[in-house]
Amino acid sequence: MTTRAKWIWIAVCLLGFAAIKAASLFLWQQKNAAQTPPQATAKDKVILGITGVCDASKNACEFEPNQYFELIGVRTNNTPFAAKITGLPENVQKVSLSFSMLAMDMGFNRFDLQKQSDKTWVVSPIYLPFCGDDRIWRVTWTIDGKSYYSDFETLP
C-alpha cells in the first residue's frame, strides 16, 4: 500500500468514526428530549413562568403574598443580567438561584443573592451556562430551603 493510499484509508476511517459518533449523539438527544422533568408537589415548589402564570424575565412575579422575584435584563444566552427578590421577611438567612434546561445537565451554576440595605436580595451579573441548542430555561430560587421556579425564554 502506498503512502497516499494509507492516508486515504485513515481519512475514510476518521470520517466513519465521526459519522458513528454524530449518529449516536443524535439518538441520545432524541431519547433524552422525550423525558419529562419530575413533577414537584405544590407543597415543595411554586410553578411560575411559561408553564404557569408569570414569566420572571418579563415582569416581577409574586410567588408568596407580597414577595416578588424578577430577572432583569434577560436577552440572549450570552448576555449578562440580574435577579432581584423583594418582600422577604427579615429572618431569611440564605437565598440562591440556579438555571437548568429540560433534559440537559447544566452542571454547577448556583448564584447566591446578597441582601441589600433596601431589604431586597440581588445578584448580578448572571451568565447563563453555554447552550446553543435551546432557549427555554428554568430558574429555581431557594429561600431558606424552600424552592420555587419559573420558566423563561431567551432571544436567539
GROMACS .gro file of N, CA and C in nm:
model
  468
    1MET      N    1   0.084  -0.117   0.000
    1MET     CA    2   0.000   0.000   0.000
    1MET      C    3   0.090   0.124   0.000
    2THR      N    4   0.056   0.218  -0.085
    2THR     CA    5   0.135   0.339  -0.095
    2THR      C    6   0.102   0.435   0.019
    3THR      N    7   0.186   0.534   0.036
    3THR     CA    8   0.163   0.632   0.141
    3THR      C    9   0.033   0.707   0.117
    4ARG      N   10   0.006   0.740  -0.006
    4ARG     CA   11  -0.118   0.811  -0.040
    4ARG      C   12  -0.239   0.724  -0.006
    5ALA      N   13  -0.234   0.598  -0.038
    5ALA     CA   14  -0.345   0.506  -0.009
    5ALA      C   15  -0.366   0.493   0.142
    6LYS      N   16  -0.257   0.491   0.218
    6LYS     CA   17  -0.268   0.483   0.364
    6LYS      C   18  -0.341   0.606   0.419
    7TRP      N   19  -0.304   0.725   0.369
    7TRP     CA   20  -0.369   0.848   0.416
    7TRP      C   21  -0.517   0.851   0.379
    8ILE      N   22  -0.549   0.801   0.261
    8ILE     CA   23  -0.691   0.795   0.220
    8ILE      C   24  -0.766   0.699   0.312
    9TRP      N   25  -0.705   0.584   0.342
    9TRP     CA   26  -0.768   0.487   0.432
    9TRP      C   27  -0.788   0.548   0.571
   10ILE      N   28  -0.690   0.619   0.623
   10ILE     CA   29  -0.704   0.684   0.753
   10ILE      C   30  -0.814   0.788   0.751
   11ALA      N   31  -0.822   0.867   0.643
   11ALA     CA   32  -0.928   0.968   0.631
   11ALA      C   33  -1.066   0.904   0.628
   12VAL      N   34  -1.081   0.796   0.554
   12VAL     CA   35  -1.211   0.725   0.547
   12VAL      C   36  -1.248   0.672   0.685
   13CYS      N   37  -1.153   0.614   0.756
   13CYS     CA   38  -1.180   0.563   0.891
   13CYS      C   39  -1.222   0.675   0.986
   14LEU      N   40  -1.152   0.789   0.980
   14LEU     CA   41  -1.189   0.902   1.066
   14LEU      C   42  -1.328   0.955   1.033
   15LEU      N   43  -1.361   0.964   0.905
   15LEU     CA   44  -1.495   1.009   0.866
   15LEU      C   45  -1.602   0.911   0.913
   16GLY      N   46  -1.573   0.781   0.903
   16GLY     CA   47  -1.667   0.680   0.951
   16GLY      C   48  -1.688   0.691   1.100
   17PHE      N   49  -1.579   0.710   1.174
   17PHE     CA   50  -1.588   0.727   1.319
   17PHE      C   51  -1.671   0.850   1.354
   18ALA      N   52  -1.647   0.961   1.283
   18ALA     CA   53  -1.722   1.084   1.309
   18ALA      C   54  -1.871   1.064   1.280
   19ALA      N   55  -1.903   0.991   1.173
   19ALA     CA   56  -2.044   0.965   1.139
   19ALA      C   57  -2.111   0.881   1.248
   20ILE      N   58  -2.042   0.780   1.297
   20ILE     CA   59  -2.099   0.696   1.403
   20ILE      C   60  -2.119   0.779   1.530
   21LYS      N   61  -2.023   0.862   1.564
   21LYS     CA   62  -2.033   0.946   1.683
   21LYS      C   63  -2.150   1.045   1.670
   22ALA      N   64  -2.165   1.107   1.552
   22ALA     CA   65  -2.275   1.202   1.531
   22ALA      C   66  -2.410   1.132   1.540
   23ALA      N   67  -2.421   1.013   1.482
   23ALA     CA   68  -2.547   0.938   1.488
   23ALA      C   69  -2.579   0.899   1.632
   24SER      N   70  -2.478   0.857   1.708
   24SER     CA   71  -2.500   0.821   1.849
   24SER      C   72  -2.546   0.941   1.930
   25LEU      N   73  -2.484   1.055   1.907
   25LEU     CA   74  -2.522   1.177   1.978
   25LEU      C   75  -2.666   1.216   1.944
   26PHE      N   76  -2.702   1.207   1.817
   26PHE     CA   77  -2.839   1.239   1.775
   26PHE      C   78  -2.940   1.148   1.844
   27LEU      N   79  -2.914   1.018   1.845
   27LEU     CA   80  -3.005   0.923   1.909
   27LEU      C   81  -3.014   0.947   2.060
   28TRP      N   82  -2.902   0.979   2.123
   28TRP     CA   83  -2.903   1.008   2.267
   28TRP      C   84  -2.987   1.131   2.297
   29GLN      N   85  -2.972   1.236   2.215
   29GLN     CA   86  -3.051   1.358   2.236
   29GLN      C   87  -3.199   1.332   2.215
   30GLN      N   88  -3.235   1.253   2.115
   30GLN     CA   89  -3.375   1.221   2.092
   30GLN      C   90  -3.434   1.144   2.210
   31LYS      N   91  -3.359   1.051   2.264
   31LYS     CA   92  -3.406   0.971   2.378
   31LYS      C   93  -3.424   1.060   2.501
   32ASN      N   94  -3.328   1.146   2.529
   32ASN     CA   95  -3.335   1.230   2.648
   32ASN      C   96  -3.432   1.346   2.634
   33ALA      N   97  -3.459   1.394   2.515
   33ALA     CA   98  -3.554   1.503   2.495
   33ALA      C   99  -3.695   1.458   2.527
   34ALA      N  100  -3.722   1.329   2.511
   34ALA     CA  101  -3.856   1.276   2.537
   34ALA      C  102  -3.887   1.265   2.685
   35GLN      N  103  -3.786   1.266   2.771
   35GLN     CA  104  -3.808   1.255   2.914
   35GLN      C  105  -3.859   1.387   2.969
   36THR      N  106  -3.954   1.378   3.059
   36THR     CA  107  -4.008   1.498   3.122
   36THR      C  108  -3.949   1.512   3.261
   37PRO      N  109  -3.935   1.634   3.310
   37PRO     CA  110  -3.880   1.652   3.444
   37PRO      C  111  -3.978   1.602   3.549
   38PRO      N  112  -3.928   1.560   3.665
   38PRO     CA  113  -4.018   1.515   3.770
   38PRO      C  114  -4.107   1.629   3.817
   39GLN      N  115  -4.230   1.597   3.845
   39GLN     CA  116  -4.326   1.697   3.889
   39GLN      C  117  -4.309   1.724   4.038
   40ALA      N  118  -4.297   1.848   4.071
   40ALA     CA  119  -4.287   1.886   4.212
   40ALA      C  120  -4.427   1.898   4.269
   41THR      N  121  -4.439   1.868   4.396
   41THR     CA  122  -4.568   1.885   4.459
   41THR      C  123  -4.586   2.032   4.491
   42ALA      N  124  -4.710   2.074   4.501
   42ALA     CA  125  -4.739   2.214   4.530
   42ALA      C  126  -4.678   2.256   4.663
   43LYS      N  127  -4.662   2.161   4.754
   43LYS     CA  128  -4.603   2.193   4.883
   43LYS      C  129  -4.454   2.226   4.870
   44ASP      N  130  -4.385   2.162   4.773
   44ASP     CA  131  -4.241   2.180   4.756
   44ASP      C  132  -4.204   2.299   4.671
   45LYS      N  133  -4.278   2.321   4.562
   45LYS     CA  134  -4.240   2.426   4.468
   45LYS      C  135  -4.363   2.499   4.416
   46VAL      N  136  -4.343   2.624   4.386
   46VAL     CA  137  -4.446   2.704   4.322
   46VAL      C  138  -4.404   2.721   4.177
   47ILE      N  139  -4.492   2.690   4.084
   47ILE     CA  140  -4.459   2.694   3.943
   47ILE      C  141  -4.506   2.826   3.884
   48LEU      N  142  -4.413   2.896   3.822
   48LEU     CA  143  -4.443   3.020   3.752
   48LEU      C  144  -4.395   3.006   3.607
   49GLY      N  145  -4.398   3.112   3.532
   49GLY     CA  146  -4.334   3.113   3.401
   49GLY      C  147  -4.418   3.061   3.288
   50ILE      N  148  -4.351   3.012   3.185
   50ILE     CA  149  -4.417   2.967   3.062
   50ILE      C  150  -4.522   2.862   3.093
   51THR      N  151  -4.492   2.772   3.190
   51THR     CA  152  -4.588   2.668   3.224
   51THR      C  153  -4.687   2.714   3.331
   52GLY      N  154  -4.672   2.834   3.378
   52GLY     CA  155  -4.760   2.882   3.485
   52GLY      C  156  -4.820   3.017   3.452
   53VAL      N  157  -4.818   3.107   3.549
   53VAL     CA  158  -4.890   3.233   3.534
   53VAL      C  159  -4.801   3.355   3.516
   54CYS      N  160  -4.670   3.341   3.535
   54CYS     CA  161  -4.585   3.460   3.531
   54CYS      C  162  -4.447   3.424   3.478
   55ASP      N  163  -4.394   3.505   3.390
   55ASP     CA  164  -4.259   3.488   3.335
   55ASP      C  165  -4.170   3.593   3.401
   56ALA      N  166  -4.079   3.550   3.489
   56ALA     CA  167  -3.996   3.641   3.567
   56ALA      C  168  -3.900   3.724   3.482
   57SER      N  169  -3.878   3.685   3.357
   57SER     CA  170  -3.791   3.765   3.271
   57SER      C  171  -3.865   3.882   3.208
   58LYS      N  172  -3.996   3.882   3.218
   58LYS     CA  173  -4.077   3.990   3.160
   58LYS      C  174  -4.132   4.087   3.264
   59ASN      N  175  -4.158   4.038   3.386
   59ASN     CA  176  -4.206   4.125   3.494
   59ASN      C  177  -4.185   4.055   3.628
   60ALA      N  178  -4.204   4.128   3.736
   60ALA     CA  179  -4.188   4.071   3.870
   60ALA      C  180  -4.302   3.975   3.898
   61CYS      N  181  -4.270   3.857   3.949
   61CYS     CA  182  -4.369   3.753   3.976
   61CYS      C  183  -4.389   3.737   4.126
   62GLU      N  184  -4.513   3.740   4.168
   62GLU     CA  185  -4.544   3.720   4.309
   62GLU      C  186  -4.549   3.569   4.334
   63PHE      N  187  -4.457   3.519   4.417
   63PHE     CA  188  -4.452   3.376   4.445
   63PHE      C  189  -4.507   3.341   4.583
   64GLU      N  190  -4.513   3.437   4.673
   64GLU     CA  191  -4.578   3.429   4.803
   64GLU      C  192  -4.644   3.565   4.821
   65PRO      N  193  -4.740   3.579   4.911
   65PRO     CA  194  -4.802   3.711   4.928
   65PRO      C  195  -4.698   3.821   4.955
   66ASN      N  196  -4.700   3.921   4.869
   66ASN     CA  197  -4.611   4.038   4.877
   66ASN      C  198  -4.461   4.005   4.864
   67GLN      N  199  -4.429   3.891   4.804
   67GLN     CA  200  -4.290   3.854   4.777
   67GLN      C  201  -4.276   3.837   4.625
   68TYR      N  202  -4.177   3.904   4.566
   68TYR     CA  203  -4.165   3.909   4.421
   68TYR      C  204  -4.026   3.868   4.375
   69PHE      N  205  -4.022   3.792   4.264
   69PHE     CA  206  -3.897   3.752   4.200
   69PHE      C  207  -3.894   3.810   4.060
   70GLU      N  208  -3.776   3.861   4.020
   70GLU     CA  209  -3.765   3.924   3.889
   70GLU      C  210  -3.626   3.900   3.830
   71LEU      N  211  -3.622   3.867   3.700
   71LEU     CA  212  -3.498   3.862   3.624
   71LEU      C  213  -3.491   3.991   3.544
   72ILE      N  214  -3.382   4.064   3.556
   72ILE     CA  215  -3.371   4.197   3.495
   72ILE      C  216  -3.268   4.195   3.383
   73GLY      N  217  -3.312   4.232   3.264
   73GLY     CA  218  -3.219   4.244   3.151
   73GLY      C  219  -3.192   4.116   3.076
   74VAL      N  220  -3.281   4.016   3.082
   74VAL     CA  221  -3.260   3.891   3.009
   74VAL      C  222  -3.280   3.918   2.860
   75ARG      N  223  -3.179   3.882   2.781
   75ARG     CA  224  -3.189   3.897   2.636
   75ARG      C  225  -3.147   3.767   2.568
   76THR      N  226  -3.019   3.749   2.544
   76THR     CA  227  -2.970   3.629   2.477
   76THR      C  228  -2.901   3.538   2.577
   77ASN      N  229  -2.863   3.418   2.533
   77ASN     CA  230  -2.796   3.323   2.621
   77ASN      C  231  -2.662   3.372   2.672
   78ASN      N  232  -2.596   3.463   2.599
   78ASN     CA  233  -2.462   3.506   2.641
   78ASN      C  234  -2.458   3.652   2.687
   79THR      N  235  -2.572   3.708   2.724
   79THR     CA  236  -2.579   3.845   2.775
   79THR      C  237  -2.599   3.842   2.926
   80PRO      N  238  -2.518   3.916   3.002
   80PRO     CA  239  -2.536   3.915   3.148
   80PRO      C  240  -2.666   3.984   3.190
   81PHE      N  241  -2.720   3.941   3.301
   81PHE     CA  242  -2.842   4.001   3.355
   81PHE      C  243  -2.838   3.990   3.507
   82ALA      N  244  -2.945   4.033   3.573
   82ALA     CA  245  -2.951   4.033   3.720
   82ALA      C  246  -3.079   3.966   3.767
   83ALA      N  247  -3.083   3.933   3.895
   83ALA     CA  248  -3.203   3.879   3.959
   83ALA      C  249  -3.227   3.956   4.088
   84LYS      N  250  -3.356   3.977   4.120
   84LYS     CA  251  -3.392   4.053   4.240
   84LYS      C  252  -3.514   3.990   4.305
   85ILE      N  253  -3.510   3.981   4.436
   85ILE     CA  254  -3.623   3.933   4.516
   85ILE      C  255  -3.657   4.041   4.617
   86THR      N  256  -3.784   4.076   4.626
   86THR     CA  257  -3.829   4.177   4.721
   86THR      C  258  -3.938   4.119   4.810
   87GLY      N  259  -3.952   4.179   4.928
   87GLY     CA  260  -4.061   4.144   5.019
   87GLY      C  261  -4.033   4.027   5.110
   88LEU      N  262  -3.909   3.980   5.120
   88LEU     CA  263  -3.880   3.867   5.207
   88LEU      C  264  -3.881   3.910   5.354
   89PRO      N  265  -3.919   3.819   5.444
   89PRO     CA  266  -3.915   3.851   5.586
   89PRO      C  267  -3.771   3.878   5.634
   90GLU      N  268  -3.758   3.952   5.742
   90GLU     CA  269  -3.627   3.988   5.796
   90GLU      C  270  -3.545   3.866   5.838
   91ASN      N  271  -3.612   3.758   5.879
   91ASN     CA  272  -3.541   3.642   5.932
   91ASN      C  273  -3.484   3.548   5.825
   92VAL      N  274  -3.499   3.579   5.698
   92VAL     CA  275  -3.444   3.495   5.592
   92VAL      C  276  -3.292   3.498   5.600
   93GLN      N  277  -3.231   3.380   5.594
   93GLN     CA  278  -3.087   3.368   5.608
   93GLN      C  279  -3.013   3.349   5.476
   94LYS      N  280  -3.071   3.270   5.383
   94LYS     CA  281  -2.998   3.235   5.262
   94LYS      C  282  -3.093   3.230   5.143
   95VAL      N  283  -3.049   3.296   5.034
   95VAL     CA  284  -3.126   3.296   4.909
   95VAL      C  285  -3.028   3.264   4.796
   96SER      N  286  -3.064   3.166   4.713
   96SER     CA  287  -2.979   3.132   4.599
   96SER      C  288  -3.068   3.096   4.481
   97LEU      N  289  -3.006   3.094   4.363
   97LEU     CA  290  -3.079   3.051   4.244
   97LEU      C  291  -2.986   2.974   4.153
   98SER      N  292  -3.046   2.892   4.065
   98SER     CA  293  -2.971   2.817   3.966
   98SER      C  294  -3.054   2.805   3.839
   99PHE      N  295  -2.987   2.771   3.730
   99PHE     CA  296  -3.052   2.763   3.599
   99PHE      C  297  -3.035   2.624   3.541
  100SER      N  298  -3.137   2.579   3.471
  100SER     CA  299  -3.131   2.449   3.405
  100SER      C  300  -3.215   2.453   3.279
  101MET      N  301  -3.200   2.351   3.199
  101MET     CA  302  -3.283   2.332   3.080
  101MET      C  303  -3.345   2.194   3.092
  102LEU      N  304  -3.460   2.175   3.032
  102LEU     CA  305  -3.524   2.046   3.038
  102LEU      C  306  -3.436   1.943   2.968
  103ALA      N  307  -3.417   1.828   3.031
  103ALA     CA  308  -3.342   1.715   2.976
  103ALA      C  309  -3.197   1.750   2.944
  104MET      N  310  -3.139   1.847   3.017
  104MET     CA  311  -2.999   1.880   2.992
  104MET      C  312  -2.932   1.921   3.124
  105ASP      N  313  -2.822   1.857   3.155
  105ASP     CA  314  -2.748   1.890   3.277
  105ASP      C  315  -2.663   2.013   3.250
  106MET      N  316  -2.680   2.116   3.331
  106MET     CA  317  -2.605   2.240   3.314
  106MET      C  318  -2.486   2.248   3.409
  107GLY      N  319  -2.465   2.145   3.490
  107GLY     CA  320  -2.354   2.150   3.584
  107GLY      C  321  -2.384   2.244   3.699
  108PHE      N  322  -2.282   2.273   3.778
  108PHE     CA  323  -2.300   2.359   3.894
  108PHE      C  324  -2.308   2.505   3.849
  109ASN      N  325  -2.418   2.570   3.878
  109ASN     CA  326  -2.431   2.712   3.840
  109ASN      C  327  -2.517   2.788   3.941
  110ARG      N  328  -2.491   2.767   4.069
  110ARG     CA  329  -2.569   2.835   4.173
  110ARG      C  330  -2.515   2.976   4.195
  111PHE      N  331  -2.608   3.068   4.213
  111PHE     CA  332  -2.574   3.207   4.242
  111PHE      C  333  -2.638   3.243   4.376
  112ASP      N  334  -2.560   3.295   4.468
  112ASP     CA  335  -2.612   3.339   4.598
  112ASP      C  336  -2.649   3.486   4.589
  113LEU      N  337  -2.771   3.519   4.631
  113LEU     CA  338  -2.816   3.657   4.633
  113LEU      C  339  -2.769   3.723   4.761
  114GLN      N  340  -2.741   3.851   4.753
  114GLN     CA  341  -2.694   3.928   4.868
  114GLN      C  342  -2.803   4.025   4.913
  115LYS      N  343  -2.822   4.031   5.044
  115LYS     CA  344  -2.921   4.123   5.099
  115LYS      C  345  -2.870   4.266   5.089
  116GLN      N  346  -2.956   4.356   5.041
  116GLN     CA  347  -2.920   4.496   5.022
  116GLN      C  348  -2.979   4.581   5.135
  117SER      N  349  -2.935   4.706   5.146
  117SER     CA  350  -2.983   4.794   5.252
  117SER      C  351  -3.133   4.824   5.240
  118ASP      N  352  -3.186   4.817   5.117
  118ASP     CA  353  -3.330   4.842   5.099
  118ASP      C  354  -3.414   4.715   5.117
  119LYS      N  355  -3.355   4.610   5.177
  119LYS     CA  356  -3.421   4.483   5.210
  119LYS      C  357  -3.453   4.398   5.088
  120THR      N  358  -3.396   4.431   4.973
  120THR     CA  359  -3.409   4.343   4.857
  120THR      C  360  -3.290   4.248   4.857
  121TRP      N  361  -3.301   4.138   4.782
  121TRP     CA  362  -3.193   4.042   4.763
  121TRP      C  363  -3.158   4.046   4.614
  122VAL      N  364  -3.028   4.064   4.582
  122VAL     CA  365  -2.986   4.086   4.444
  122VAL      C  366  -2.862   4.003   4.412
  123VAL      N  367  -2.851   3.961   4.287
  123VAL     CA  368  -2.727   3.904   4.234
  123VAL      C  369  -2.709   3.957   4.092
  124SER      N  370  -2.584   3.997   4.063
  124SER     CA  371  -2.551   4.050   3.930
  124SER      C  372  -2.399   4.050   3.917
  125PRO      N  373  -2.343   4.021   3.804
  125PRO     CA  374  -2.406   3.974   3.682
  125PRO      C  375  -2.426   3.823   3.685
  126ILE      N  376  -2.527   3.780   3.611
  126ILE     CA  377  -2.554   3.638   3.592
  126ILE      C  378  -2.526   3.606   3.446
  127TYR      N  379  -2.449   3.502   3.425
  127TYR     CA  380  -2.427   3.450   3.290
  127TYR      C  381  -2.486   3.310   3.283
  128LEU      N  382  -2.567   3.283   3.184
  128LEU     CA  383  -2.624   3.150   3.167
  128LEU      C  384  -2.516   3.053   3.119
  129PRO      N  385  -2.529   2.926   3.156
  129PRO     CA  386  -2.435   2.827   3.103
  129PRO      C  387  -2.449   2.822   2.950
  130PHE      N  388  -2.339   2.797   2.881
  130PHE     CA  389  -2.343   2.796   2.735
  130PHE      C  390  -2.430   2.681   2.685
  131CYS      N  391  -2.520   2.712   2.593
  131CYS     CA  392  -2.600   2.610   2.526
  131CYS      C  393  -2.647   2.669   2.395
  132GLY      N  394  -2.612   2.606   2.285
  132GLY     CA  395  -2.652   2.655   2.154
  132GLY      C  396  -2.775   2.588   2.100
  133ASP      N  397  -2.833   2.496   2.179
  133ASP     CA  398  -2.941   2.413   2.127
  133ASP      C  399  -3.080   2.468   2.155
  134ASP      N  400  -3.099   2.532   2.269
  134ASP     CA  401  -3.234   2.570   2.311
  134ASP      C  402  -3.230   2.707   2.376
  135ARG      N  403  -3.348   2.767   2.393
  135ARG     CA  404  -3.354   2.898   2.457
  135ARG      C  405  -3.456   2.901   2.570
  136ILE      N  406  -3.511   2.786   2.608
  136ILE     CA  407  -3.607   2.782   2.719
  136ILE      C  408  -3.534   2.733   2.843
  137TRP      N  409  -3.536   2.817   2.946
  137TRP     CA  410  -3.461   2.793   3.069
  137TRP      C  411  -3.556   2.781   3.187
  138ARG      N  412  -3.509   2.719   3.292
  138ARG     CA  413  -3.580   2.716   3.420
  138ARG      C  414  -3.487   2.775   3.524
  139VAL      N  415  -3.537   2.878   3.593
  139VAL     CA  416  -3.464   2.934   3.706
  139VAL      C  417  -3.533   2.882   3.832
  140THR      N  418  -3.453   2.830   3.923
  140THR     CA  419  -3.504   2.781   4.051
  140THR      C  420  -3.438   2.864   4.160
  141TRP      N  421  -3.519   2.928   4.241
  141TRP     CA  422  -3.464   3.003   4.353
  141TRP      C  423  -3.507   2.937   4.482
  142THR      N  424  -3.414   2.937   4.577
  142THR     CA  425  -3.436   2.870   4.705
  142THR      C  426  -3.418   2.971   4.817
  143ILE      N  427  -3.517   2.975   4.903
  143ILE     CA  428  -3.517   3.068   5.017
  143ILE      C  429  -3.522   2.984   5.144
  144ASP      N  430  -3.411   2.980   5.214
  144ASP     CA  431  -3.401   2.900   5.337
  144ASP      C  432  -3.457   2.759   5.319
  145GLY      N  433  -3.424   2.695   5.207
  145GLY     CA  434  -3.462   2.556   5.184
  145GLY      C  435  -3.590   2.535   5.106
  146LYS      N  436  -3.673   2.636   5.087
  146LYS     CA  437  -3.797   2.621   5.011
  146LYS      C  438  -3.772   2.672   4.868
  147SER      N  439  -3.809   2.590   4.769
  147SER     CA  440  -3.778   2.622   4.630
  147SER      C  441  -3.900   2.662   4.549
  148TYR      N  442  -3.874   2.749   4.453
  148TYR     CA  443  -3.973   2.798   4.358
  148TYR      C  444  -3.905   2.797   4.220
  149TYR      N  445  -3.984   2.790   4.115
  149TYR     CA  446  -3.920   2.802   3.985
  149TYR      C  447  -4.009   2.869   3.882
  150SER      N  448  -3.942   2.922   3.781
  150SER     CA  449  -4.010   2.989   3.671
  150SER      C  450  -3.937   2.954   3.542
  151ASP      N  451  -4.009   2.928   3.437
  151ASP     CA  452  -3.950   2.905   3.306
  151ASP      C  453  -3.949   3.036   3.229
  152PHE      N  454  -3.846   3.055   3.149
  152PHE     CA  455  -3.838   3.176   3.069
  152PHE      C  456  -3.762   3.145   2.941
  153GLU      N  457  -3.770   3.234   2.846
  153GLU     CA  458  -3.708   3.213   2.715
  153GLU      C  459  -3.614   3.329   2.682
  154THR      N  460  -3.498   3.296   2.627
  154THR     CA  461  -3.405   3.399   2.581
  154THR      C  462  -3.423   3.421   2.431
  155LEU      N  463  -3.374   3.533   2.383
  155LEU     CA  464  -3.381   3.564   2.241
  155LEU      C  465  -3.273   3.487   2.165
  156PRO      N  466  -3.293   3.465   2.035
  156PRO     CA  467  -3.191   3.392   1.957
  156PRO      C  468  -3.063   3.472   1.943
   0.00000   0.00000   0.00000
